[in-house]
mmCIF file of C-alpha atoms in Angstrom:
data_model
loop_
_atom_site.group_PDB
_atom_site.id
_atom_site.type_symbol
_atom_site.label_atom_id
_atom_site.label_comp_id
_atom_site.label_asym_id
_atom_site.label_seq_id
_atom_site.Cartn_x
_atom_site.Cartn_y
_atom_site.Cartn_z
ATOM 1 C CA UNK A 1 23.820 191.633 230.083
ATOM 2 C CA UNK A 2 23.980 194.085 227.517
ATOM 3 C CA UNK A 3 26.942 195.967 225.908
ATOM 4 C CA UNK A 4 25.380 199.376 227.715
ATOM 5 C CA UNK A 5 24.791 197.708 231.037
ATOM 6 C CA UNK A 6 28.724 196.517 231.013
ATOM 7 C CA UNK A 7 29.904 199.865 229.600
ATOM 8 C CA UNK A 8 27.747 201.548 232.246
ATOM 9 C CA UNK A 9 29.217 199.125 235.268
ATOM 10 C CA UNK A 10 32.292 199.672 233.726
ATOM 11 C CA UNK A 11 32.215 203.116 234.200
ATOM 12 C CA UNK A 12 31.271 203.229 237.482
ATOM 13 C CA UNK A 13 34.333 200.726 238.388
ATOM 14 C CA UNK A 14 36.812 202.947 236.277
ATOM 15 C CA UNK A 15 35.067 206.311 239.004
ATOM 16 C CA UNK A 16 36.206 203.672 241.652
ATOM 17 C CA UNK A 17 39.980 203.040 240.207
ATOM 18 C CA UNK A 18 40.367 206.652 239.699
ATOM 19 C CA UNK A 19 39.448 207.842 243.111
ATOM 20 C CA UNK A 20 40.999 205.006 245.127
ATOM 21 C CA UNK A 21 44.138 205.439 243.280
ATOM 22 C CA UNK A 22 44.027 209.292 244.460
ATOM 23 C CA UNK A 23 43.447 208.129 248.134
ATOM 24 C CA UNK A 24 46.073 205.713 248.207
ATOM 25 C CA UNK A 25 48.351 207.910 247.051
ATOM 26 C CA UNK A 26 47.252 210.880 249.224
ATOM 27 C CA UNK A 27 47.479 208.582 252.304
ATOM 28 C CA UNK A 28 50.134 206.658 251.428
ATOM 29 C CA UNK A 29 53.280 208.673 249.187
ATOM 30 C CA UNK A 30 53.860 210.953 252.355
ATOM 31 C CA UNK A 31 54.904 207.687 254.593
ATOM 32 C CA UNK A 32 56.968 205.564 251.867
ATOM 33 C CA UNK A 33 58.829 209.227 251.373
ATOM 34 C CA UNK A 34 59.477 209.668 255.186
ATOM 35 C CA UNK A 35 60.503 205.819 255.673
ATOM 36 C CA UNK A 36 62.833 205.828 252.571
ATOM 37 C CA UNK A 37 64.407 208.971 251.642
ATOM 38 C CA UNK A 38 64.524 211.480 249.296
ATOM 39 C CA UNK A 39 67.627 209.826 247.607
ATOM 40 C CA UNK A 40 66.114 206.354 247.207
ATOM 41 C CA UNK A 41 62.572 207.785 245.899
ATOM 42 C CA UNK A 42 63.950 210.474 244.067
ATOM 43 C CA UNK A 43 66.161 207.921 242.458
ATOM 44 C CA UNK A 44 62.949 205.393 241.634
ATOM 45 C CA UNK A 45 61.243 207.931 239.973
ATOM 46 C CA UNK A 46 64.177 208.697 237.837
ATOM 47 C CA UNK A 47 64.907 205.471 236.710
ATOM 48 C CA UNK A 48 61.137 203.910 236.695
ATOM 49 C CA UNK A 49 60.794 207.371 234.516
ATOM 50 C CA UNK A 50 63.720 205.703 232.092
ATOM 51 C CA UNK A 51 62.215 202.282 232.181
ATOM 52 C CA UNK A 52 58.666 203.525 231.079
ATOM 53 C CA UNK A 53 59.872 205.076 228.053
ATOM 54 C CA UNK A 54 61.663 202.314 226.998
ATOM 55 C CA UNK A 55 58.180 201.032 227.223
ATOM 56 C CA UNK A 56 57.072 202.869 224.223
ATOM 57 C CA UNK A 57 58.564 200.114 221.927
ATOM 58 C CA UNK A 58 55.519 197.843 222.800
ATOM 59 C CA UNK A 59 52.748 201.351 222.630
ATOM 60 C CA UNK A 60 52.116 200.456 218.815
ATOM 61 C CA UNK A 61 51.245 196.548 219.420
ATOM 62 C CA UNK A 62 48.962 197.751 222.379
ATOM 63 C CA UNK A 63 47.023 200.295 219.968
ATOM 64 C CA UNK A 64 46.685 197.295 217.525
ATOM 65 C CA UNK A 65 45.639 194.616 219.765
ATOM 66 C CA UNK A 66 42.899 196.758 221.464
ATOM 67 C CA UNK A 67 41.373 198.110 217.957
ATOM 68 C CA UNK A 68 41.464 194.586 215.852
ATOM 69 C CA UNK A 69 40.004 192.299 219.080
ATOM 70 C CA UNK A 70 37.155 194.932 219.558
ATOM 71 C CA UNK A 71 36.375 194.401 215.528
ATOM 72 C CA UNK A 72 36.765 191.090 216.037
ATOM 73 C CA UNK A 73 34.195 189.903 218.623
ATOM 74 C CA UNK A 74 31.178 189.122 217.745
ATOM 75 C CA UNK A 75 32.162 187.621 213.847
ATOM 76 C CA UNK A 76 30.103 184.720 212.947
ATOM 77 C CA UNK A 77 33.664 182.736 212.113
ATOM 78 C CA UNK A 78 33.561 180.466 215.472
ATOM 79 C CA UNK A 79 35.951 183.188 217.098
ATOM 80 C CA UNK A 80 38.946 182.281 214.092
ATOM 81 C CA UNK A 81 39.958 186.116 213.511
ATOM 82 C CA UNK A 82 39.794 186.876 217.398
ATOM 83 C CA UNK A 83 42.692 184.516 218.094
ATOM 84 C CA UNK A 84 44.557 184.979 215.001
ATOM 85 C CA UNK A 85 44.698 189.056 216.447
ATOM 86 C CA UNK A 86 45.820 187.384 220.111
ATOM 87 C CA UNK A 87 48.698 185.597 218.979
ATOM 88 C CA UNK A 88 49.897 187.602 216.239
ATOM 89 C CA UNK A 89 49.908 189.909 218.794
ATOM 90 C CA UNK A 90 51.419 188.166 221.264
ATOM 91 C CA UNK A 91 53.842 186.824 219.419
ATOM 92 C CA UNK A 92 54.689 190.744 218.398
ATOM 93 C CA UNK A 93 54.477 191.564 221.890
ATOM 94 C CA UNK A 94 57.397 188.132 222.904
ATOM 95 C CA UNK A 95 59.726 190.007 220.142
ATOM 96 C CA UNK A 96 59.827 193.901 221.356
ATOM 97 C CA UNK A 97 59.801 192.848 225.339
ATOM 98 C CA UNK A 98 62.674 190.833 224.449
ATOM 99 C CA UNK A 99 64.320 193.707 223.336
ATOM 100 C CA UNK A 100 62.891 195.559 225.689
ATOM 101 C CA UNK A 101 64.517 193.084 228.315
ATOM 102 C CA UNK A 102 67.841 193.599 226.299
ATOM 103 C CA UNK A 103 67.880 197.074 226.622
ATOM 104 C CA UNK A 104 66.852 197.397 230.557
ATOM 105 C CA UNK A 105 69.895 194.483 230.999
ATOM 106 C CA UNK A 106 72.340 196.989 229.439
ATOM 107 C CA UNK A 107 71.179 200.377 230.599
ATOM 108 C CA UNK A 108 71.713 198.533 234.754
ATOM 109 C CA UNK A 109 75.463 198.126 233.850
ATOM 110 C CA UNK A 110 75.166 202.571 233.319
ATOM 111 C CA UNK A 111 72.758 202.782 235.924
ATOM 112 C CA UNK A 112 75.012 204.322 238.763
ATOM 113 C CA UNK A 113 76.677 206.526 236.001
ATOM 114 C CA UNK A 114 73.550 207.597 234.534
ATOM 115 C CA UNK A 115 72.194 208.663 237.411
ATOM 116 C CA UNK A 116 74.740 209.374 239.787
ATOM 117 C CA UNK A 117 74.019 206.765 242.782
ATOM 118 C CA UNK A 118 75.535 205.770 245.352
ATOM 119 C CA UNK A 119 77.645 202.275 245.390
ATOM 120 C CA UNK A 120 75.210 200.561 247.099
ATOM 121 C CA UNK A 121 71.950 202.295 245.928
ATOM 122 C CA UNK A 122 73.390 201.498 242.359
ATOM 123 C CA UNK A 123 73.733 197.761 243.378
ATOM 124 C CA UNK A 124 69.863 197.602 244.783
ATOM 125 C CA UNK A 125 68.966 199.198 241.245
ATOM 126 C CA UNK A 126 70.710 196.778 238.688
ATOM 127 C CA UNK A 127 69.342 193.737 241.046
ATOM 128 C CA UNK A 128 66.031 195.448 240.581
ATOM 129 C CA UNK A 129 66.187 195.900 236.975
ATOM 130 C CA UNK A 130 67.513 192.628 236.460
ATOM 131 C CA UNK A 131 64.193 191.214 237.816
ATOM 132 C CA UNK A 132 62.287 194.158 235.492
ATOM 133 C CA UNK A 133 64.060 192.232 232.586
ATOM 134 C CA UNK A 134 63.539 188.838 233.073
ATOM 135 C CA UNK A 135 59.535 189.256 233.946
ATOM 136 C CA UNK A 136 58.935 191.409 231.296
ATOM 137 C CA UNK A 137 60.017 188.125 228.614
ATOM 138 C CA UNK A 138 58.074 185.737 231.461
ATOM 139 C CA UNK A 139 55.134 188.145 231.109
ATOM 140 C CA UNK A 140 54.971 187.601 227.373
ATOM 141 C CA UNK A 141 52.675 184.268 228.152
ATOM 142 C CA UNK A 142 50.268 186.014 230.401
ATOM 143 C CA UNK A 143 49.875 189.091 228.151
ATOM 144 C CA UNK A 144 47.093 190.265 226.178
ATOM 145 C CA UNK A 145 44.416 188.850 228.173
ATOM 146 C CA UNK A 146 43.605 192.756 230.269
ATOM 147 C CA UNK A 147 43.115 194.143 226.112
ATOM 148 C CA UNK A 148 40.935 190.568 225.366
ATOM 149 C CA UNK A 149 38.563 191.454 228.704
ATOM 150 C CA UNK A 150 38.547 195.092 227.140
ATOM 151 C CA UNK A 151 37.013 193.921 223.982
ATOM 152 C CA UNK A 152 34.677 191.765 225.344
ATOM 153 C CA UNK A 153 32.918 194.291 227.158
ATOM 154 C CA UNK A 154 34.191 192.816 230.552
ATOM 155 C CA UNK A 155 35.126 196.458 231.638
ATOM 156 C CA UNK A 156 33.862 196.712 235.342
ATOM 157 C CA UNK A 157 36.092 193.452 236.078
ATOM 158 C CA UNK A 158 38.854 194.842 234.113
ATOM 159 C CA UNK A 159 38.764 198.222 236.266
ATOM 160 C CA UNK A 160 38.339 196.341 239.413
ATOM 161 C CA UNK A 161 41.186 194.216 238.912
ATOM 162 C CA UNK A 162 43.275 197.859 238.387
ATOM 163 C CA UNK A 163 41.848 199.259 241.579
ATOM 164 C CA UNK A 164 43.055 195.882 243.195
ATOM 165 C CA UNK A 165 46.425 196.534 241.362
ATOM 166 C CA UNK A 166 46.764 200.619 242.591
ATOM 167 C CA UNK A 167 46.307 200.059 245.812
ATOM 168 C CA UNK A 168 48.242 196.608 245.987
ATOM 169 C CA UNK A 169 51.268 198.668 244.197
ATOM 170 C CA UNK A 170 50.957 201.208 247.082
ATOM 171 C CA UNK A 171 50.572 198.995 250.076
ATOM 172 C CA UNK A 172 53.465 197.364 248.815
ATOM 173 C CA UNK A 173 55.770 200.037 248.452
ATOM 174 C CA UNK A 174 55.217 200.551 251.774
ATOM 175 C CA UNK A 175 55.869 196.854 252.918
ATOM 176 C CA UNK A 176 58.894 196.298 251.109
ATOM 177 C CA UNK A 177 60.351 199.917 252.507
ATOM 178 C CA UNK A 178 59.135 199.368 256.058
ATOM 179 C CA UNK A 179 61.208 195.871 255.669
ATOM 180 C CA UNK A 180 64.159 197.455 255.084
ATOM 181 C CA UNK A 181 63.973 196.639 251.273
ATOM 182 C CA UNK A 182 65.406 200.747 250.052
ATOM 183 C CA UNK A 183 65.182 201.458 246.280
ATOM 184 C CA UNK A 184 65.164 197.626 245.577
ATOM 185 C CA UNK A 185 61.800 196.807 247.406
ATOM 186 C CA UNK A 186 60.998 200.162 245.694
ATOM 187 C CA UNK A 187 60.925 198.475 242.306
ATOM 188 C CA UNK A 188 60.486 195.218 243.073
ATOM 189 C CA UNK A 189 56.749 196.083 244.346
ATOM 190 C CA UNK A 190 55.701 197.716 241.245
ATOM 191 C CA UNK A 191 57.445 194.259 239.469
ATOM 192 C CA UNK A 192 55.262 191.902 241.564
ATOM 193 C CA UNK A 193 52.121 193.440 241.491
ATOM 194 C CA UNK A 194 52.425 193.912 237.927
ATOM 195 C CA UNK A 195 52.712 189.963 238.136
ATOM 196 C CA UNK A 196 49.885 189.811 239.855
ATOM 197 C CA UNK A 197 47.753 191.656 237.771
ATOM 198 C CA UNK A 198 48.489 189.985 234.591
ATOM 199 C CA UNK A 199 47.900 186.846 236.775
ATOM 200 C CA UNK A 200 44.368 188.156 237.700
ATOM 201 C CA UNK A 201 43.485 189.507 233.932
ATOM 202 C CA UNK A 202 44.122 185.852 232.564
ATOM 203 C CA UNK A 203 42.361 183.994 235.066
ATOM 204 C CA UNK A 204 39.363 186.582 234.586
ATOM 205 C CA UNK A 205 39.309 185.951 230.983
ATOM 206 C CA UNK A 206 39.925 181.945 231.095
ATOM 207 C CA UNK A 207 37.119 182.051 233.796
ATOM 208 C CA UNK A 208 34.638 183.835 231.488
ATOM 209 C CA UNK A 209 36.267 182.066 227.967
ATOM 210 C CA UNK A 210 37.295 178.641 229.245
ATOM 211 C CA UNK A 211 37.579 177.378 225.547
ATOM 212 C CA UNK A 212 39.629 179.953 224.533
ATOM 213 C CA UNK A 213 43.224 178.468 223.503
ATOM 214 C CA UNK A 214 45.955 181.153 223.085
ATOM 215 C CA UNK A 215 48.355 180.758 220.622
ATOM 216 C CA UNK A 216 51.182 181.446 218.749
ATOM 217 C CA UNK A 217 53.416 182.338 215.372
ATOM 218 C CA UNK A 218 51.330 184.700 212.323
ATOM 219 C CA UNK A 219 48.385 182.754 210.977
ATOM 220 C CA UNK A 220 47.591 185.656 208.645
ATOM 221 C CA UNK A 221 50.664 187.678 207.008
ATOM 222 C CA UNK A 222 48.240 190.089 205.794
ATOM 223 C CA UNK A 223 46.975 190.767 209.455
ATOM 224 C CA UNK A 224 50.592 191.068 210.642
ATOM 225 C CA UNK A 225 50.805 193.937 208.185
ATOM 226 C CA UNK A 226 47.599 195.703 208.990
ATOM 227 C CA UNK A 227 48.583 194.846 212.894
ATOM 228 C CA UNK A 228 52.091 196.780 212.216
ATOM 229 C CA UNK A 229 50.888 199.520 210.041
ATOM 230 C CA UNK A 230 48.091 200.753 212.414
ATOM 231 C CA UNK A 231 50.299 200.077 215.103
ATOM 232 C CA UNK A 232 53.215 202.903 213.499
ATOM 233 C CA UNK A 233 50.258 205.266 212.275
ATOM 234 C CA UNK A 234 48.966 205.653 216.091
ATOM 235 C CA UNK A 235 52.452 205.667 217.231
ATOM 236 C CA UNK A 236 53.588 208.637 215.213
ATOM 237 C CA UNK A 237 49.777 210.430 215.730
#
């Protein structure tokens, strides 16, 4: 197939995402409100809010990784600079959500301060956001591979597996709340089907790549530095 067949498909599938994500939302938002509460949601967004900027510590590597593996593929070196970019990268990516996890584990001791919950509400919330923490270390290993798809031109799979992952975040919002689960099945479905997406991304990729061996440590300093540097530039632009 070629690269404007898959960019084609791929935009089609991305129409797809978009629009299902809209439905779901449309049909879905006004029942998880009216089965949980405006304290419990309004209390998700507030913190999920929180948690996503802290999220901005790993934007650079993301930049990085998506620009170098696109340049990469393709190179008649037997694939050498396309994994030397994945696990540099991923190694990058094992540091920051490790301090990412660091940071979410201290902020849950504030949470109930921060933003003025209830006892037990606060006690859903740090149990949640101890779970946020430890996957987002465990999700180091099954990183990288949605940005690898990406720059192999496997974009409709890619935005089918979000579409999957929209309305699978949606329908179990709703689940976890109809079960009684409050503001911690609140954030533990957006933790699990995050799980399962970077689940689904790997095995696409290992499917389609089944030599591929991901690694890890810096092979290349000097691609460490180009890796950070482009990384801060887009950061900052």
């Amino acid at each position: 197939m070629s690269r404007t067949d898959r960019a084609a498909k791929g935009f089609l599938a991305a129409l797809v995402q978009y629009a299902s994500q809209i439905a779901v939302q449309i049909l879905l938002a006004p029942l998880v409100l009216m089965m949980a509460g405006r304290e419990t949601l309004g209390a998700y967004a507030a913190i999920m809010q929180a948690v996503g900027l802290l999220g901005i510590i790993n934007f650079s590597s993301s930049w990085s990784l998506d620009r170098y593996l696109s340049q990469s593929v393709g190179l008649n070196d037997g694939g050498v600079r396309f994994r030397n970019v994945f696990s540099t990268a991923r190694t990058i990516l094992l540091i920051t959500n490790t301090l990412y996890a660091i940071l979410i584990f201290i902020g849950s001791f504030f949470v109930a301060r921060l933003f003025h919950l209830t006892p037990h509400v606060a006690t859903e919330a740090r149990y949640a956001l101890y779970i946020i923490a430890v996957w987002a270390i465990i999700s180091t290993y099954f990183a990288t591979y949605g940005n690898a798809s990406l720059a192999t031109q496997d974009i409709a799979a890619y935005n089918i597996i979000g579409t999957i992952l929209n309305i699978g975040r949606s329908v179990a919002s709703l689940a976890y709340v109809l079960a009684g689960g409050g503001l911690f099945g609140l954030m533990l479905a957006g933790t699990s089907v995050q799980a399962m997406g970077s689940f689904l991304y790997r095995w696409r990729f290992k499917k389609l790549n089944p030599g591929f061996k991901a690694g890890w440590g810096i092979p290349d300093k000097a691609l460490l530095r180009e890796l950070l540097s482009f990384g801060g530039y887009a950061t900052v632009m």
